[in-house]
mmCIF file of C-alpha atoms and ligand atoms in Angstrom:
data_model
loop_
_atom_site.group_PDB
_atom_site.id
_atom_site.type_symbol
_atom_site.label_atom_id
_atom_site.label_comp_id
_atom_site.label_asym_id
_atom_site.label_seq_id
_atom_site.Cartn_x
_atom_site.Cartn_y
_atom_site.Cartn_z
ATOM 1 C CA MET A 18 9.229 -21.377 -51.852
ATOM 2 C CA ILE A 19 12.669 -20.781 -52.714
ATOM 3 C CA ARG A 20 14.858 -23.093 -50.830
ATOM 4 C CA SER A 21 18.399 -22.547 -51.681
ATOM 5 C CA ASP A 22 20.611 -19.611 -50.937
ATOM 6 C CA LEU A 23 23.355 -19.262 -53.385
ATOM 7 C CA HIS A 24 25.370 -16.135 -52.283
ATOM 8 C CA THR A 25 26.427 -15.986 -48.445
ATOM 9 C CA HIS A 26 29.518 -14.662 -46.748
ATOM 10 C CA THR A 27 31.107 -15.889 -43.413
ATOM 11 C CA THR A 28 33.621 -14.542 -41.268
ATOM 12 C CA PHE A 29 36.202 -16.212 -43.994
ATOM 13 C CA SER A 30 35.293 -12.803 -46.069
ATOM 14 C CA THR A 31 36.730 -9.834 -45.205
ATOM 15 C CA ASP A 32 33.440 -8.391 -44.380
ATOM 16 C CA GLY A 33 31.468 -11.403 -43.339
ATOM 17 C CA LYS A 34 29.850 -11.132 -39.803
ATOM 18 C CA SER A 35 28.634 -14.499 -38.493
ATOM 19 C CA GLU A 36 30.484 -17.738 -38.381
ATOM 20 C CA MET A 37 29.859 -20.631 -41.063
ATOM 21 C CA ALA A 38 27.840 -23.067 -38.096
ATOM 22 C CA ASP A 39 25.818 -20.208 -37.168
ATOM 23 C CA MET A 40 24.977 -19.279 -40.901
ATOM 24 C CA ILE A 41 23.940 -22.946 -41.380
ATOM 25 C CA GLU A 42 21.696 -22.908 -38.423
ATOM 26 C CA SER A 43 20.144 -19.663 -39.749
ATOM 27 C CA ALA A 44 19.222 -21.339 -42.973
ATOM 28 C CA ARG A 45 17.673 -24.433 -41.418
ATOM 29 C CA GLY A 46 15.560 -22.237 -39.191
ATOM 30 C CA ARG A 47 14.258 -20.524 -42.314
ATOM 31 C CA ARG A 48 13.572 -23.774 -44.505
ATOM 32 C CA ILE A 49 16.857 -23.537 -46.503
ATOM 33 C CA GLN A 50 17.597 -26.869 -47.828
ATOM 34 C CA THR A 51 20.852 -25.998 -49.715
ATOM 35 C CA ILE A 52 23.236 -22.875 -48.922
ATOM 36 C CA CYS A 53 26.304 -22.125 -50.769
ATOM 37 C CA PHE A 54 29.138 -20.311 -49.469
ATOM 38 C CA THR A 55 30.647 -18.011 -51.709
ATOM 39 C CA GLU A 56 33.680 -15.966 -49.817
ATOM 40 C CA HIS A 57 35.027 -12.870 -51.317
ATOM 41 C CA MET A 58 38.172 -13.424 -53.471
ATOM 42 C CA ASP A 59 39.133 -10.266 -54.870
ATOM 43 C CA TYR A 60 42.534 -10.514 -56.103
ATOM 44 C CA ASP A 61 44.734 -7.358 -56.618
ATOM 45 C CA THR A 62 42.645 -4.756 -55.302
ATOM 46 C CA HIS A 63 43.546 -1.775 -53.514
ATOM 47 C CA TYR A 64 40.799 -0.449 -50.981
ATOM 48 C CA PRO A 65 41.391 2.089 -48.709
ATOM 49 C CA GLU A 66 43.595 1.653 -45.539
ATOM 50 C CA GLY A 67 41.609 -0.251 -42.838
ATOM 51 C CA GLU A 68 39.127 -2.230 -45.571
ATOM 52 C CA GLY A 69 40.829 -5.157 -45.529
ATOM 53 C CA THR A 70 42.161 -7.224 -48.699
ATOM 54 C CA PHE A 71 39.011 -9.470 -49.628
ATOM 55 C CA VAL A 72 41.295 -12.525 -50.313
ATOM 56 C CA VAL A 73 39.716 -15.679 -48.766
ATOM 57 C CA ASP A 74 42.282 -18.140 -47.031
ATOM 58 C CA THR A 75 40.777 -20.877 -49.327
ATOM 59 C CA ASP A 76 42.383 -23.836 -47.726
ATOM 60 C CA SER A 77 41.200 -23.122 -44.152
ATOM 61 C CA TYR A 78 37.851 -22.175 -45.819
ATOM 62 C CA MET A 79 37.674 -25.636 -47.680
ATOM 63 C CA LYS A 80 38.462 -26.964 -44.528
ATOM 64 C CA ARG A 81 35.659 -25.777 -42.779
ATOM 65 C CA VAL A 82 33.167 -26.256 -45.610
ATOM 66 C CA ARG A 83 34.150 -29.871 -45.633
ATOM 67 C CA GLU A 84 33.927 -30.420 -41.944
ATOM 68 C CA LEU A 85 30.304 -28.848 -41.769
ATOM 69 C CA GLN A 86 29.403 -31.101 -44.789
ATOM 70 C CA PHE A 87 30.426 -34.129 -42.781
ATOM 71 C CA ARG A 88 28.467 -32.579 -39.766
ATOM 72 C CA GLU A 89 25.355 -32.197 -41.569
ATOM 73 C CA ASN A 90 25.430 -35.030 -43.821
ATOM 74 C CA PRO A 91 28.080 -37.877 -42.971
ATOM 75 C CA ASP A 92 27.164 -40.278 -45.712
ATOM 76 C CA ASN A 93 26.927 -37.966 -48.450
ATOM 77 C CA ALA A 94 29.783 -35.390 -47.684
ATOM 78 C CA VAL A 95 31.811 -36.114 -50.688
ATOM 79 C CA LEU A 96 32.849 -32.873 -52.496
ATOM 80 C CA GLY A 97 29.460 -31.792 -53.589
ATOM 81 C CA ALA A 98 29.673 -34.735 -56.206
ATOM 82 C CA GLY A 99 26.041 -36.740 -55.760
ATOM 83 C CA GLN A 100 24.751 -34.940 -52.642
ATOM 84 C CA SER A 101 21.047 -34.213 -52.971
ATOM 85 C CA ALA A 102 18.849 -31.779 -51.047
ATOM 86 C CA PRO A 103 17.348 -33.317 -47.857
ATOM 87 C CA ASP A 104 13.545 -33.474 -47.868
ATOM 88 C CA ASP A 105 12.978 -32.849 -44.263
ATOM 89 C CA MET A 106 12.366 -29.113 -44.026
ATOM 90 C CA TYR A 107 14.034 -28.585 -40.606
ATOM 91 C CA GLY A 108 16.931 -31.540 -41.254
ATOM 92 C CA PRO A 109 20.460 -31.428 -42.438
ATOM 93 C CA VAL A 110 21.100 -28.909 -44.623
ATOM 94 C CA GLU A 111 23.051 -29.236 -48.211
ATOM 95 C CA VAL A 112 26.413 -27.022 -47.759
ATOM 96 C CA LEU A 113 28.140 -26.207 -51.436
ATOM 97 C CA PHE A 114 31.435 -24.910 -51.316
ATOM 98 C CA GLY A 115 31.497 -21.785 -53.694
ATOM 99 C CA VAL A 116 33.491 -18.400 -54.415
ATOM 100 C CA GLU A 117 32.509 -15.002 -55.391
ATOM 101 C CA LEU A 118 35.449 -13.736 -57.760
ATOM 102 C CA GLY A 119 35.987 -10.209 -57.960
ATOM 103 C CA LEU A 120 36.535 -10.017 -62.069
ATOM 104 C CA GLN A 121 39.063 -7.337 -63.452
ATOM 105 C CA PRO A 122 40.289 -7.693 -67.334
ATOM 106 C CA HIS A 123 43.884 -8.081 -66.405
ATOM 107 C CA LEU A 124 43.097 -11.427 -64.054
ATOM 108 C CA VAL A 125 42.250 -13.875 -66.791
ATOM 109 C CA GLU A 126 45.311 -16.398 -66.179
ATOM 110 C CA HIS A 127 45.396 -15.766 -62.357
ATOM 111 C CA TYR A 128 41.988 -16.906 -61.944
ATOM 112 C CA LYS A 129 42.209 -19.793 -64.381
ATOM 113 C CA LYS A 130 44.911 -20.814 -62.126
ATOM 114 C CA TYR A 131 43.280 -20.433 -59.038
ATOM 115 C CA THR A 132 39.765 -21.832 -59.890
ATOM 116 C CA ALA A 133 41.938 -25.347 -61.443
ATOM 117 C CA SER A 134 43.270 -25.598 -57.932
ATOM 118 C CA TYR A 135 39.931 -25.992 -55.623
ATOM 119 C CA PRO A 136 36.733 -28.154 -56.358
ATOM 120 C CA PHE A 137 34.436 -25.505 -56.146
ATOM 121 C CA ASP A 138 30.388 -26.036 -56.570
ATOM 122 C CA PHE A 139 29.703 -22.730 -57.738
ATOM 123 C CA ILE A 140 31.533 -19.644 -58.731
ATOM 124 C CA ILE A 141 29.817 -16.315 -59.032
ATOM 125 C CA GLY A 142 32.073 -13.876 -61.089
ATOM 126 C CA SER A 143 31.309 -10.297 -60.106
ATOM 127 C CA SER A 144 32.454 -6.769 -60.627
ATOM 128 C CA HIS A 145 33.353 -4.724 -57.630
ATOM 129 C CA VAL A 146 36.515 -3.010 -58.456
ATOM 130 C CA THR A 147 36.372 -1.466 -61.652
ATOM 131 C CA GLY A 148 38.947 0.862 -63.405
ATOM 132 C CA GLY A 149 40.714 0.455 -59.746
ATOM 133 C CA ILE A 150 38.061 1.365 -57.724
ATOM 134 C CA ASP A 151 34.892 0.226 -55.886
ATOM 135 C CA PRO A 152 31.269 1.906 -57.104
ATOM 136 C CA ALA A 153 31.033 1.831 -53.018
ATOM 137 C CA PHE A 154 33.523 4.558 -52.771
ATOM 138 C CA PRO A 155 32.647 8.152 -53.798
ATOM 139 C CA GLU A 156 35.921 8.316 -55.739
ATOM 140 C CA PHE A 157 34.519 5.931 -58.448
ATOM 141 C CA TRP A 158 31.950 8.449 -59.335
ATOM 142 C CA GLU A 159 33.638 11.437 -58.695
ATOM 143 C CA GLY A 160 36.043 10.313 -61.703
ATOM 144 C CA TYR A 161 33.083 10.632 -64.235
ATOM 145 C CA ARG A 162 30.942 13.681 -65.687
ATOM 146 C CA THR A 163 27.766 12.319 -64.680
ATOM 147 C CA GLU A 164 26.437 9.536 -62.825
ATOM 148 C CA LYS A 165 25.370 7.729 -66.226
ATOM 149 C CA ASP A 166 28.658 7.823 -67.629
ATOM 150 C CA ALA A 167 29.755 5.926 -64.450
ATOM 151 C CA VAL A 168 27.163 3.544 -64.846
ATOM 152 C CA LEU A 169 27.855 3.018 -68.431
ATOM 153 C CA ALA A 170 31.569 2.443 -67.633
ATOM 154 C CA TYR A 171 30.819 0.058 -65.107
ATOM 155 C CA PHE A 172 28.405 -1.948 -67.309
ATOM 156 C CA GLU A 173 31.246 -1.813 -70.256
ATOM 157 C CA CYS A 174 33.709 -3.311 -67.666
ATOM 158 C CA GLU A 175 31.265 -6.333 -66.870
ATOM 159 C CA TYR A 176 30.869 -6.683 -70.367
ATOM 160 C CA LYS A 177 34.652 -7.172 -71.058
ATOM 161 C CA CYS A 178 35.084 -9.292 -68.037
ATOM 162 C CA ALA A 179 32.128 -11.718 -69.092
ATOM 163 C CA SER A 180 33.701 -11.962 -72.773
ATOM 164 C CA LEU A 181 37.422 -12.695 -71.298
ATOM 165 C CA PHE A 182 36.364 -14.824 -68.474
ATOM 166 C CA ASP A 183 35.094 -18.879 -68.289
ATOM 167 C CA THR A 184 35.836 -18.937 -64.758
ATOM 168 C CA TYR A 185 32.531 -18.180 -63.664
ATOM 169 C CA ASP A 186 28.948 -19.984 -63.651
ATOM 170 C CA VAL A 187 26.899 -16.791 -63.221
ATOM 171 C CA TYR A 188 27.563 -13.052 -63.470
ATOM 172 C CA GLY A 189 26.826 -11.572 -59.913
ATOM 173 C CA HIS A 190 24.573 -8.469 -59.285
ATOM 174 C CA ILE A 191 24.838 -7.274 -62.743
ATOM 175 C CA ASP A 192 23.876 -3.677 -61.459
ATOM 176 C CA TYR A 193 25.496 -3.441 -58.290
ATOM 177 C CA ALA A 194 26.932 -0.141 -59.076
ATOM 178 C CA LEU A 195 23.425 1.260 -58.356
ATOM 179 C CA ARG A 196 23.484 0.443 -54.827
ATOM 180 C CA TYR A 197 25.982 3.101 -54.237
ATOM 181 C CA ALA A 198 24.891 5.633 -57.073
ATOM 182 C CA PRO A 199 24.559 9.176 -55.932
ATOM 183 C CA SER A 200 21.152 9.530 -56.531
ATOM 184 C CA VAL A 201 20.211 6.353 -54.829
ATOM 185 C CA LYS A 202 22.117 7.474 -51.588
ATOM 186 C CA LYS A 203 20.467 10.719 -51.595
ATOM 187 C CA GLY A 204 17.185 8.871 -51.496
ATOM 188 C CA GLU A 205 16.100 9.923 -55.261
ATOM 189 C CA THR A 206 15.603 6.350 -56.276
ATOM 190 C CA ARG A 207 14.399 7.245 -59.563
ATOM 191 C CA GLU A 208 13.233 4.325 -61.588
ATOM 192 C CA PHE A 209 16.023 2.632 -63.457
ATOM 193 C CA SER A 210 15.481 2.775 -67.472
ATOM 194 C CA TYR A 211 16.526 -0.248 -69.484
ATOM 195 C CA ASP A 212 16.656 1.711 -72.496
ATOM 196 C CA GLU A 213 18.961 4.065 -71.290
ATOM 197 C CA TYR A 214 21.682 1.418 -70.912
ATOM 198 C CA GLY A 215 20.354 -1.044 -73.765
ATOM 199 C CA ASP A 216 22.945 -1.384 -76.189
ATOM 200 C CA ILE A 217 25.558 -2.208 -73.815
ATOM 201 C CA LEU A 218 23.525 -4.641 -71.328
ATOM 202 C CA ASP A 219 21.866 -6.476 -74.342
ATOM 203 C CA GLU A 220 25.532 -7.233 -75.265
ATOM 204 C CA LEU A 221 26.468 -8.346 -71.899
ATOM 205 C CA LEU A 222 23.303 -10.382 -71.398
ATOM 206 C CA LYS A 223 23.853 -11.963 -75.125
ATOM 207 C CA THR A 224 27.529 -12.592 -74.142
ATOM 208 C CA ILE A 225 26.696 -14.478 -70.992
ATOM 209 C CA ILE A 226 23.829 -16.242 -72.429
ATOM 210 C CA SER A 227 26.203 -17.442 -75.507
ATOM 211 C CA LYS A 228 28.914 -18.845 -73.527
ATOM 212 C CA GLY A 229 26.529 -20.859 -71.336
ATOM 213 C CA LYS A 230 26.636 -18.799 -68.440
ATOM 214 C CA GLY A 231 23.803 -17.223 -66.090
ATOM 215 C CA ILE A 232 22.835 -14.696 -63.997
ATOM 216 C CA GLU A 233 21.855 -14.440 -60.484
ATOM 217 C CA LEU A 234 18.889 -12.490 -58.744
ATOM 218 C CA ASN A 235 20.807 -10.892 -55.846
ATOM 219 C CA SER A 236 18.129 -10.118 -53.075
ATOM 220 C CA ALA A 237 20.137 -7.526 -51.056
ATOM 221 C CA GLY A 238 18.996 -4.798 -53.292
ATOM 222 C CA TYR A 239 15.850 -5.067 -51.558
ATOM 223 C CA ARG A 240 17.478 -4.332 -48.277
ATOM 224 C CA LYS A 241 20.418 -1.555 -49.777
ATOM 225 C CA GLY A 242 17.928 1.140 -50.639
ATOM 226 C CA LEU A 243 17.035 0.398 -54.053
ATOM 227 C CA HIS A 244 13.661 -1.585 -53.224
ATOM 228 C CA ARG A 245 14.025 -4.165 -55.636
ATOM 229 C CA PRO A 246 16.728 -6.864 -56.430
ATOM 230 C CA ASN A 247 20.091 -6.426 -58.004
ATOM 231 C CA PRO A 248 19.665 -6.667 -61.236
ATOM 232 C CA ASP A 249 16.537 -4.637 -61.920
ATOM 233 C CA ILE A 250 13.717 -6.253 -62.988
ATOM 234 C CA SER A 251 13.729 -4.773 -66.196
ATOM 235 C CA ILE A 252 17.072 -6.717 -66.785
ATOM 236 C CA LEU A 253 15.862 -9.942 -65.703
ATOM 237 C CA LYS A 254 12.981 -9.735 -67.950
ATOM 238 C CA ARG A 255 15.457 -8.587 -70.768
ATOM 239 C CA TYR A 256 17.433 -11.730 -69.940
ATOM 240 C CA LYS A 257 14.626 -13.953 -70.270
ATOM 241 C CA GLU A 258 13.588 -12.704 -73.710
ATOM 242 C CA LEU A 259 16.884 -12.898 -75.294
ATOM 243 C CA GLY A 260 16.617 -16.691 -74.148
ATOM 244 C CA GLY A 261 18.481 -16.522 -70.650
ATOM 245 C CA GLU A 262 17.557 -19.875 -68.911
ATOM 246 C CA ILE A 263 20.210 -20.333 -65.708
ATOM 247 C CA LEU A 264 19.591 -17.866 -63.038
ATOM 248 C CA THR A 265 20.538 -18.610 -59.408
ATOM 249 C CA ILE A 266 18.903 -16.898 -55.974
ATOM 250 C CA GLY A 267 21.397 -15.614 -53.440
ATOM 251 C CA SER A 268 20.477 -13.019 -50.462
ATOM 252 C CA ASP A 269 24.608 -11.857 -50.574
ATOM 253 C CA ALA A 270 23.907 -12.694 -46.610
ATOM 254 C CA HIS A 271 27.305 -11.167 -44.543
ATOM 255 C CA VAL A 272 25.221 -12.007 -41.403
ATOM 256 C CA THR A 273 22.601 -14.938 -40.036
ATOM 257 C CA THR A 274 19.771 -12.676 -40.134
ATOM 258 C CA ASP A 275 19.816 -11.859 -43.707
ATOM 259 C CA ILE A 276 19.909 -15.454 -45.167
ATOM 260 C CA ALA A 277 17.341 -15.909 -47.882
ATOM 261 C CA ALA A 278 16.312 -12.161 -47.046
ATOM 262 C CA ASP A 279 13.098 -11.319 -49.295
ATOM 263 C CA PHE A 280 13.388 -14.356 -51.252
ATOM 264 C CA ASP A 281 9.356 -14.300 -51.090
ATOM 265 C CA LEU A 282 9.355 -10.794 -52.980
ATOM 266 C CA ALA A 283 12.566 -12.433 -55.258
ATOM 267 C CA GLU A 284 9.921 -15.298 -56.870
ATOM 268 C CA LYS A 285 7.453 -12.939 -57.138
ATOM 269 C CA ALA A 286 9.800 -10.660 -59.255
ATOM 270 C CA LEU A 287 10.895 -14.062 -61.225
ATOM 271 C CA ARG A 288 7.388 -15.355 -61.708
ATOM 272 C CA SER A 289 6.508 -11.951 -63.094
ATOM 273 C CA CYS A 290 9.035 -12.095 -65.925
ATOM 274 C CA GLY A 291 8.290 -15.356 -67.066
ATOM 275 C CA PHE A 292 10.502 -17.334 -65.087
ATOM 276 C CA THR A 293 9.074 -20.931 -63.811
ATOM 277 C CA GLY A 294 12.177 -22.069 -61.797
ATOM 278 C CA HIS A 295 15.698 -21.104 -60.769
ATOM 279 C CA TYR A 296 18.818 -23.375 -60.706
ATOM 280 C CA ILE A 297 21.633 -24.461 -58.115
ATOM 281 C CA PHE A 298 25.093 -25.739 -59.026
ATOM 282 C CA ARG A 299 26.900 -28.723 -57.960
ATOM 283 C CA ASN A 300 30.331 -29.225 -58.826
ATOM 284 C CA ARG A 301 29.905 -26.378 -61.451
ATOM 285 C CA LYS A 302 26.933 -27.996 -63.154
ATOM 286 C CA PRO A 303 23.464 -26.405 -63.428
ATOM 287 C CA VAL A 304 20.555 -27.963 -61.607
ATOM 288 C CA ARG A 305 17.236 -27.072 -62.174
ATOM 289 C CA ILE A 306 14.322 -26.464 -59.739
ATOM 290 C CA ASP A 307 11.131 -25.599 -60.296
ATOM 291 C CA PHE A 308 9.195 -23.224 -58.562
ATOM 292 C CA ASP A 309 6.350 -24.718 -56.660
ATOM 293 C CA GLU A 310 2.946 -24.796 -58.467
HETATM 294 ZN ZN1 ZN B 662 29.507 -8.868 -54.601
HETATM 295 ZN ZN1 ZN B 663 28.740 -11.153 -52.342
#
């Protein structure tokens, strides 16, 4: 059973729905021992009116994490370092301080400064806005001749960011764009074909591996119309084949009820790809956790 959720959002994120303390209660109820909050830091995006800015107030956010770390584990609430997941299933929850950076090629220097300013345990680098717009909006897809061209452009941007940036531990939801592909939205959930995008995906995965970074299995895909994780199982399998080892598991919950959602399916998917464990991060250092026998 997977007992850590490394990708969650609270009301500190523009689109988060639940308070941090409530997220921890939900994690406890679901026998999660380690939760990492990864609030949105999407610098320099221009979302349509009313969508918010997706820039977390990191000082207030960190303060709240520290308060709750102390409440959960008063003896050991120091900056993530030396914390260990408690054995007691419904006991204290290990709370980690993370962030999800919205990577765009021109933000390398900005994020270098930002990430050096806070003692994060874990950083997810994600591509949300690509070429000025998030694939969650139809305008992204309208900018390309075909759906395939749009997906290719998205992967190419990820490849560029994976190469340019060092300020991430894992690359988030690598095929995020597909959640919003017009064909998926229409319910024609066609199978994802790795080979169709094999050249660019191989380059992307090799870059991530050679930099000593990892990827995540994001279980939100199961509940966002894809009926599979992000990324697709074929991408997870290829990552493993290419020698990829570091992989975190996150629900991308924005509300208490999504904590650890579909983690049973996630574990099954990973085992089918040959993974025998997964990772959490403390103080930006990977810690391996084997799957139960
Ligand atoms: Zn994301
Ligand atoms: Zn997220």
